[in-house]
């Protein structure tokens, strides 16, 4: 059993303290052990500087310079038949390295092989868009811009894709509060009613684990249910509930009520 940790100030501190924990890595292998990957890597080394390369989980991982990202992806697509960009995004390493890690997951349907291209950029450094090579990069790069604040050069429409255009902060950065900051707590109130309504409405409660007995449906707490739309009061009658651990215990309790015979508890 895990040790209990008091959660007295759950509105002021996050539940989890392992946001910078890095999972142990699986083994890495030399690209020369795979004939297809070895040929792909040689084609890349002939034109670009490769910082690191290895095979991990049956896929080739290649580290490149960020200024080469477009040309590297273009070569892999047009010359090495990696014709599908299945995923791309970023990883926040600002606390440890002061950088973002950009990765591109490429799939070759012909070879049945995957390559993961990676590069590191500084916090305010821009990266070149690969949308002209893969249309799937359009929304992926917009999401990267929206969630991490990473600028993407030559993107056709670099606007926020999930958060409102006037939102402050970038929710997928590890420095972003888990339940939002002061701006997030007041955003809906300020947007809909204006800042003059703050004292009347109050901040938005962003704790997802909070249970309110007097919510809009009045059905948030067992034992205190009331009909839908019932008037909110401070003295709702208690509606006691009986629960059974399993069918056997339920039958024992039922027999005890109907008979005076003493029956042993099967749980002992």
mmCIF file of C-alpha atoms in Angstrom:
data_model
loop_
_atom_site.group_PDB
_atom_site.id
_atom_site.type_symbol
_atom_site.label_atom_id
_atom_site.label_comp_id
_atom_site.label_asym_id
_atom_site.label_seq_id
_atom_site.Cartn_x
_atom_site.Cartn_y
_atom_site.Cartn_z
ATOM 1 C CA UNK A 1 0.000 0.000 0.000
ATOM 2 C CA UNK A 2 1.266 3.455 -0.875
ATOM 3 C CA UNK A 3 1.920 5.896 1.923
ATOM 4 C CA UNK A 4 -0.855 8.450 2.360
ATOM 5 C CA UNK A 5 0.056 12.033 1.502
ATOM 6 C CA UNK A 6 -2.224 14.816 2.814
ATOM 7 C CA UNK A 7 -3.884 16.905 0.116
ATOM 8 C CA UNK A 8 -4.849 19.927 2.192
ATOM 9 C CA UNK A 9 -3.975 22.528 -0.447
ATOM 10 C CA UNK A 10 -5.041 20.744 -3.607
ATOM 11 C CA UNK A 11 -6.066 24.026 -5.242
ATOM 12 C CA UNK A 12 -2.585 25.462 -4.733
ATOM 13 C CA UNK A 13 -0.331 22.539 -5.607
ATOM 14 C CA UNK A 14 -0.429 19.726 -8.205
ATOM 15 C CA UNK A 15 -1.349 16.185 -7.254
ATOM 16 C CA UNK A 16 1.687 14.749 -9.026
ATOM 17 C CA UNK A 17 5.321 15.658 -8.430
ATOM 18 C CA UNK A 18 6.912 13.478 -11.126
ATOM 19 C CA UNK A 19 6.307 15.726 -14.141
ATOM 20 C CA UNK A 20 10.016 15.643 -15.032
ATOM 21 C CA UNK A 21 10.448 11.891 -14.545
ATOM 22 C CA UNK A 22 12.060 10.169 -17.510
ATOM 23 C CA UNK A 23 11.215 6.530 -18.171
ATOM 24 C CA UNK A 24 14.110 4.071 -18.536
ATOM 25 C CA UNK A 25 15.073 3.537 -22.166
ATOM 26 C CA UNK A 26 14.922 0.234 -23.985
ATOM 27 C CA UNK A 27 18.127 -1.154 -25.546
ATOM 28 C CA UNK A 28 19.727 0.566 -28.542
ATOM 29 C CA UNK A 29 21.421 -1.241 -31.437
ATOM 30 C CA UNK A 30 23.897 -0.324 -34.146
ATOM 31 C CA UNK A 31 22.167 0.615 -37.462
ATOM 32 C CA UNK A 32 24.666 -1.645 -39.234
ATOM 33 C CA UNK A 33 22.769 -4.657 -37.850
ATOM 34 C CA UNK A 34 19.884 -3.915 -40.258
ATOM 35 C CA UNK A 35 20.662 -3.840 -43.981
ATOM 36 C CA UNK A 36 17.768 -1.508 -44.906
ATOM 37 C CA UNK A 37 18.442 0.995 -42.122
ATOM 38 C CA UNK A 38 22.176 0.943 -42.855
ATOM 39 C CA UNK A 39 21.509 1.952 -46.471
ATOM 40 C CA UNK A 40 19.082 4.695 -45.410
ATOM 41 C CA UNK A 41 21.605 6.078 -42.937
ATOM 42 C CA UNK A 42 24.391 6.113 -45.517
ATOM 43 C CA UNK A 43 22.158 8.088 -47.893
ATOM 44 C CA UNK A 44 21.565 10.668 -45.155
ATOM 45 C CA UNK A 45 25.233 10.886 -44.158
ATOM 46 C CA UNK A 46 26.193 11.572 -47.773
ATOM 47 C CA UNK A 47 24.345 14.920 -47.716
ATOM 48 C CA UNK A 48 23.785 15.892 -44.072
ATOM 49 C CA UNK A 49 25.558 15.896 -40.736
ATOM 50 C CA UNK A 50 24.103 13.144 -38.543
ATOM 51 C CA UNK A 51 24.601 13.830 -34.842
ATOM 52 C CA UNK A 52 23.535 10.385 -33.637
ATOM 53 C CA UNK A 53 21.793 7.284 -34.977
ATOM 54 C CA UNK A 54 20.677 3.953 -33.514
ATOM 55 C CA UNK A 55 17.966 1.323 -33.775
ATOM 56 C CA UNK A 56 15.411 1.227 -30.966
ATOM 57 C CA UNK A 57 12.190 -0.783 -30.850
ATOM 58 C CA UNK A 58 12.785 -1.955 -34.432
ATOM 59 C CA UNK A 59 12.958 1.577 -35.823
ATOM 60 C CA UNK A 60 15.830 3.824 -36.834
ATOM 61 C CA UNK A 61 16.270 6.974 -34.726
ATOM 62 C CA UNK A 62 18.301 9.771 -36.338
ATOM 63 C CA UNK A 63 19.380 13.075 -34.751
ATOM 64 C CA UNK A 64 19.970 15.941 -37.178
ATOM 65 C CA UNK A 65 20.582 19.683 -37.117
ATOM 66 C CA UNK A 66 17.305 21.655 -36.942
ATOM 67 C CA UNK A 67 18.135 23.724 -40.038
ATOM 68 C CA UNK A 68 18.242 20.509 -42.109
ATOM 69 C CA UNK A 69 14.821 19.187 -41.127
ATOM 70 C CA UNK A 70 12.992 20.001 -44.382
ATOM 71 C CA UNK A 71 15.696 18.624 -46.698
ATOM 72 C CA UNK A 72 16.144 15.480 -44.594
ATOM 73 C CA UNK A 73 12.415 14.726 -44.641
ATOM 74 C CA UNK A 74 12.348 15.458 -48.387
ATOM 75 C CA UNK A 75 15.182 13.012 -49.076
ATOM 76 C CA UNK A 76 13.565 10.280 -46.994
ATOM 77 C CA UNK A 77 10.293 10.736 -48.833
ATOM 78 C CA UNK A 78 11.499 11.087 -52.411
ATOM 79 C CA UNK A 79 14.603 8.889 -52.427
ATOM 80 C CA UNK A 80 14.143 6.400 -49.583
ATOM 81 C CA UNK A 81 10.353 5.759 -50.031
ATOM 82 C CA UNK A 82 9.268 6.912 -46.566
ATOM 83 C CA UNK A 83 5.931 8.096 -47.882
ATOM 84 C CA UNK A 84 3.883 8.616 -44.730
ATOM 85 C CA UNK A 85 4.288 11.075 -41.841
ATOM 86 C CA UNK A 86 2.368 9.264 -39.149
ATOM 87 C CA UNK A 87 3.226 11.585 -36.270
ATOM 88 C CA UNK A 88 5.139 14.721 -35.344
ATOM 89 C CA UNK A 89 5.260 16.875 -32.235
ATOM 90 C CA UNK A 90 7.611 18.259 -29.587
ATOM 91 C CA UNK A 91 8.889 17.414 -26.110
ATOM 92 C CA UNK A 92 9.573 20.029 -23.444
ATOM 93 C CA UNK A 93 13.158 19.759 -22.141
ATOM 94 C CA UNK A 94 13.356 23.414 -21.102
ATOM 95 C CA UNK A 95 13.998 22.666 -17.419
ATOM 96 C CA UNK A 96 16.883 20.285 -18.133
ATOM 97 C CA UNK A 97 18.383 21.524 -21.416
ATOM 98 C CA UNK A 98 16.649 24.803 -22.212
ATOM 99 C CA UNK A 99 15.469 23.245 -25.480
ATOM 100 C CA UNK A 100 12.558 21.586 -27.264
ATOM 101 C CA UNK A 101 12.920 18.221 -28.961
ATOM 102 C CA UNK A 102 11.144 18.028 -32.335
ATOM 103 C CA UNK A 103 10.438 14.578 -33.768
ATOM 104 C CA UNK A 104 9.038 13.244 -37.051
ATOM 105 C CA UNK A 105 7.738 9.661 -37.292
ATOM 106 C CA UNK A 106 8.016 8.362 -40.865
ATOM 107 C CA UNK A 107 6.700 5.101 -42.300
ATOM 108 C CA UNK A 108 7.694 3.320 -45.501
ATOM 109 C CA UNK A 109 4.806 1.197 -46.728
ATOM 110 C CA UNK A 110 7.106 -0.412 -49.296
ATOM 111 C CA UNK A 111 9.891 -1.378 -46.893
ATOM 112 C CA UNK A 112 7.647 -1.824 -43.843
ATOM 113 C CA UNK A 113 10.144 0.223 -41.867
ATOM 114 C CA UNK A 114 9.895 3.258 -39.596
ATOM 115 C CA UNK A 115 12.329 6.129 -39.076
ATOM 116 C CA UNK A 116 12.149 8.674 -36.268
ATOM 117 C CA UNK A 117 13.922 11.940 -37.122
ATOM 118 C CA UNK A 118 14.773 14.177 -34.161
ATOM 119 C CA UNK A 119 16.350 17.574 -33.578
ATOM 120 C CA UNK A 120 16.708 20.081 -30.733
ATOM 121 C CA UNK A 121 15.833 23.778 -30.933
ATOM 122 C CA UNK A 122 16.125 26.644 -28.464
ATOM 123 C CA UNK A 123 13.043 28.034 -26.725
ATOM 124 C CA UNK A 124 12.538 30.945 -29.148
ATOM 125 C CA UNK A 125 14.038 29.273 -32.220
ATOM 126 C CA UNK A 126 11.762 28.566 -35.183
ATOM 127 C CA UNK A 127 11.599 25.352 -37.212
ATOM 128 C CA UNK A 128 10.881 24.974 -40.932
ATOM 129 C CA UNK A 129 7.441 23.636 -41.896
ATOM 130 C CA UNK A 130 7.226 20.278 -43.704
ATOM 131 C CA UNK A 131 3.586 20.846 -44.705
ATOM 132 C CA UNK A 132 4.599 21.061 -48.381
ATOM 133 C CA UNK A 133 5.894 17.497 -48.152
ATOM 134 C CA UNK A 134 3.157 16.003 -45.975
ATOM 135 C CA UNK A 135 -0.304 17.536 -45.601
ATOM 136 C CA UNK A 136 -0.666 15.733 -42.262
ATOM 137 C CA UNK A 137 1.930 18.164 -40.874
ATOM 138 C CA UNK A 138 -0.531 21.067 -41.207
ATOM 139 C CA UNK A 139 -2.530 20.456 -38.034
ATOM 140 C CA UNK A 140 0.387 18.811 -36.230
ATOM 141 C CA UNK A 141 2.497 21.950 -36.586
ATOM 142 C CA UNK A 142 -0.425 24.150 -35.546
ATOM 143 C CA UNK A 143 -0.912 22.020 -32.449
ATOM 144 C CA UNK A 144 2.815 22.269 -31.694
ATOM 145 C CA UNK A 145 2.558 26.050 -31.997
ATOM 146 C CA UNK A 146 -0.585 26.141 -29.847
ATOM 147 C CA UNK A 147 0.524 23.793 -27.069
ATOM 148 C CA UNK A 148 4.260 24.597 -26.883
ATOM 149 C CA UNK A 149 4.596 28.036 -28.464
ATOM 150 C CA UNK A 150 7.021 26.802 -31.146
ATOM 151 C CA UNK A 151 7.144 29.015 -34.235
ATOM 152 C CA UNK A 152 6.985 27.199 -37.596
ATOM 153 C CA UNK A 153 8.330 29.089 -40.607
ATOM 154 C CA UNK A 154 6.438 29.045 -43.947
ATOM 155 C CA UNK A 155 3.349 27.369 -42.521
ATOM 156 C CA UNK A 156 0.233 28.281 -44.589
ATOM 157 C CA UNK A 157 -1.964 29.153 -41.582
ATOM 158 C CA UNK A 158 -0.104 29.173 -38.248
ATOM 159 C CA UNK A 159 -2.927 29.881 -35.795
ATOM 160 C CA UNK A 160 -3.958 28.225 -32.538
ATOM 161 C CA UNK A 161 -5.954 25.089 -33.203
ATOM 162 C CA UNK A 162 -7.281 24.073 -29.746
ATOM 163 C CA UNK A 163 -7.057 27.101 -27.466
ATOM 164 C CA UNK A 164 -8.696 30.499 -28.170
ATOM 165 C CA UNK A 165 -6.565 32.941 -30.159
ATOM 166 C CA UNK A 166 -6.178 35.261 -27.143
ATOM 167 C CA UNK A 167 -5.196 32.488 -24.699
ATOM 168 C CA UNK A 168 -2.133 33.185 -22.569
ATOM 169 C CA UNK A 169 0.411 30.411 -22.049
ATOM 170 C CA UNK A 170 1.059 27.013 -23.612
ATOM 171 C CA UNK A 171 -0.703 24.094 -21.865
ATOM 172 C CA UNK A 172 1.724 21.282 -22.823
ATOM 173 C CA UNK A 173 4.779 22.952 -21.384
ATOM 174 C CA UNK A 174 5.800 21.271 -18.151
ATOM 175 C CA UNK A 175 5.935 24.675 -16.466
ATOM 176 C CA UNK A 176 2.209 25.235 -17.130
ATOM 177 C CA UNK A 177 0.064 24.654 -13.972
ATOM 178 C CA UNK A 178 -1.904 21.404 -14.102
ATOM 179 C CA UNK A 179 -5.150 23.196 -13.266
ATOM 180 C CA UNK A 180 -4.408 26.392 -15.160
ATOM 181 C CA UNK A 181 -3.203 29.741 -13.893
ATOM 182 C CA UNK A 182 -5.102 32.858 -12.776
ATOM 183 C CA UNK A 183 -5.806 33.789 -16.407
ATOM 184 C CA UNK A 184 -7.427 30.378 -17.010
ATOM 185 C CA UNK A 185 -9.597 30.674 -13.886
ATOM 186 C CA UNK A 186 -11.076 33.994 -15.001
ATOM 187 C CA UNK A 187 -11.126 33.524 -18.789
ATOM 188 C CA UNK A 188 -14.758 32.397 -19.194
ATOM 189 C CA UNK A 189 -16.088 34.963 -16.719
ATOM 190 C CA UNK A 190 -14.191 37.848 -18.322
ATOM 191 C CA UNK A 191 -15.091 36.746 -21.859
ATOM 192 C CA UNK A 192 -18.829 36.220 -21.306
ATOM 193 C CA UNK A 193 -19.766 38.625 -18.496
ATOM 194 C CA UNK A 194 -16.846 41.053 -18.237
ATOM 195 C CA UNK A 195 -14.359 41.637 -15.433
ATOM 196 C CA UNK A 196 -16.968 43.594 -13.474
ATOM 197 C CA UNK A 197 -18.751 40.277 -12.773
ATOM 198 C CA UNK A 198 -15.771 38.655 -11.038
ATOM 199 C CA UNK A 199 -16.994 39.454 -7.536
ATOM 200 C CA UNK A 200 -20.454 38.068 -8.328
ATOM 201 C CA UNK A 201 -19.546 34.827 -10.132
ATOM 202 C CA UNK A 202 -16.113 33.981 -8.759
ATOM 203 C CA UNK A 203 -13.255 32.119 -10.471
ATOM 204 C CA UNK A 204 -13.744 28.919 -12.458
ATOM 205 C CA UNK A 205 -13.126 25.793 -10.389
ATOM 206 C CA UNK A 206 -10.628 23.820 -12.463
ATOM 207 C CA UNK A 207 -9.975 20.919 -10.079
ATOM 208 C CA UNK A 208 -11.261 17.888 -12.016
ATOM 209 C CA UNK A 209 -11.503 15.776 -8.850
ATOM 210 C CA UNK A 210 -13.786 18.218 -7.018
ATOM 211 C CA UNK A 211 -17.324 16.997 -6.277
ATOM 212 C CA UNK A 212 -19.992 19.624 -5.663
ATOM 213 C CA UNK A 213 -23.112 18.473 -3.825
ATOM 214 C CA UNK A 214 -25.021 21.442 -5.225
ATOM 215 C CA UNK A 215 -24.079 21.079 -8.892
ATOM 216 C CA UNK A 216 -26.541 21.770 -11.712
ATOM 217 C CA UNK A 217 -27.923 18.213 -11.722
ATOM 218 C CA UNK A 218 -27.897 17.752 -7.911
ATOM 219 C CA UNK A 219 -26.613 14.213 -8.413
ATOM 220 C CA UNK A 220 -22.994 14.476 -7.408
ATOM 221 C CA UNK A 221 -23.039 12.730 -4.030
ATOM 222 C CA UNK A 222 -24.471 9.332 -3.149
ATOM 223 C CA UNK A 223 -26.922 9.523 -0.298
ATOM 224 C CA UNK A 224 -27.938 13.094 -1.071
ATOM 225 C CA UNK A 225 -29.700 12.717 -4.424
ATOM 226 C CA UNK A 226 -32.704 14.914 -5.106
ATOM 227 C CA UNK A 227 -35.002 15.223 -8.157
ATOM 228 C CA UNK A 228 -33.604 17.111 -11.129
ATOM 229 C CA UNK A 229 -34.250 20.825 -10.904
ATOM 230 C CA UNK A 230 -35.000 20.739 -7.175
ATOM 231 C CA UNK A 231 -34.376 23.936 -5.249
ATOM 232 C CA UNK A 232 -30.965 24.194 -3.642
ATOM 233 C CA UNK A 233 -31.107 24.218 0.162
ATOM 234 C CA UNK A 234 -28.625 23.729 2.973
ATOM 235 C CA UNK A 235 -30.616 21.066 4.809
ATOM 236 C CA UNK A 236 -31.314 18.328 2.261
ATOM 237 C CA UNK A 237 -32.534 15.141 3.972
ATOM 238 C CA UNK A 238 -30.044 12.296 4.080
ATOM 239 C CA UNK A 239 -30.951 9.315 1.913
ATOM 240 C CA UNK A 240 -29.006 6.415 3.469
ATOM 241 C CA UNK A 241 -27.688 3.754 1.114
ATOM 242 C CA UNK A 242 -26.826 0.122 1.832
ATOM 243 C CA UNK A 243 -24.098 -1.542 -0.158
ATOM 244 C CA UNK A 244 -22.985 -5.158 -0.325
ATOM 245 C CA UNK A 245 -19.489 -6.412 -1.020
ATOM 246 C CA UNK A 246 -20.722 -9.352 -3.058
ATOM 247 C CA UNK A 247 -23.785 -11.526 -3.575
ATOM 248 C CA UNK A 248 -22.910 -13.902 -0.717
ATOM 249 C CA UNK A 249 -22.741 -11.170 1.926
ATOM 250 C CA UNK A 250 -26.005 -9.699 0.616
ATOM 251 C CA UNK A 251 -27.796 -13.066 1.027
ATOM 252 C CA UNK A 252 -26.399 -13.525 4.551
ATOM 253 C CA UNK A 253 -27.736 -10.132 5.616
ATOM 254 C CA UNK A 254 -31.115 -10.914 4.059
ATOM 255 C CA UNK A 255 -31.371 -14.265 5.872
ATOM 256 C CA UNK A 256 -30.396 -12.695 9.178
ATOM 257 C CA UNK A 257 -33.265 -10.248 8.866
ATOM 258 C CA UNK A 258 -35.791 -12.969 8.015
ATOM 259 C CA UNK A 259 -34.668 -15.557 10.579
ATOM 260 C CA UNK A 260 -33.267 -15.677 14.070
ATOM 261 C CA UNK A 261 -30.852 -18.476 13.095
ATOM 262 C CA UNK A 262 -27.214 -17.559 13.594
ATOM 263 C CA UNK A 263 -25.260 -17.985 10.342
ATOM 264 C CA UNK A 264 -21.498 -17.826 10.100
ATOM 265 C CA UNK A 265 -20.069 -15.041 7.993
ATOM 266 C CA UNK A 266 -18.450 -16.565 4.881
ATOM 267 C CA UNK A 267 -15.795 -13.844 4.884
ATOM 268 C CA UNK A 268 -14.150 -15.260 8.017
#
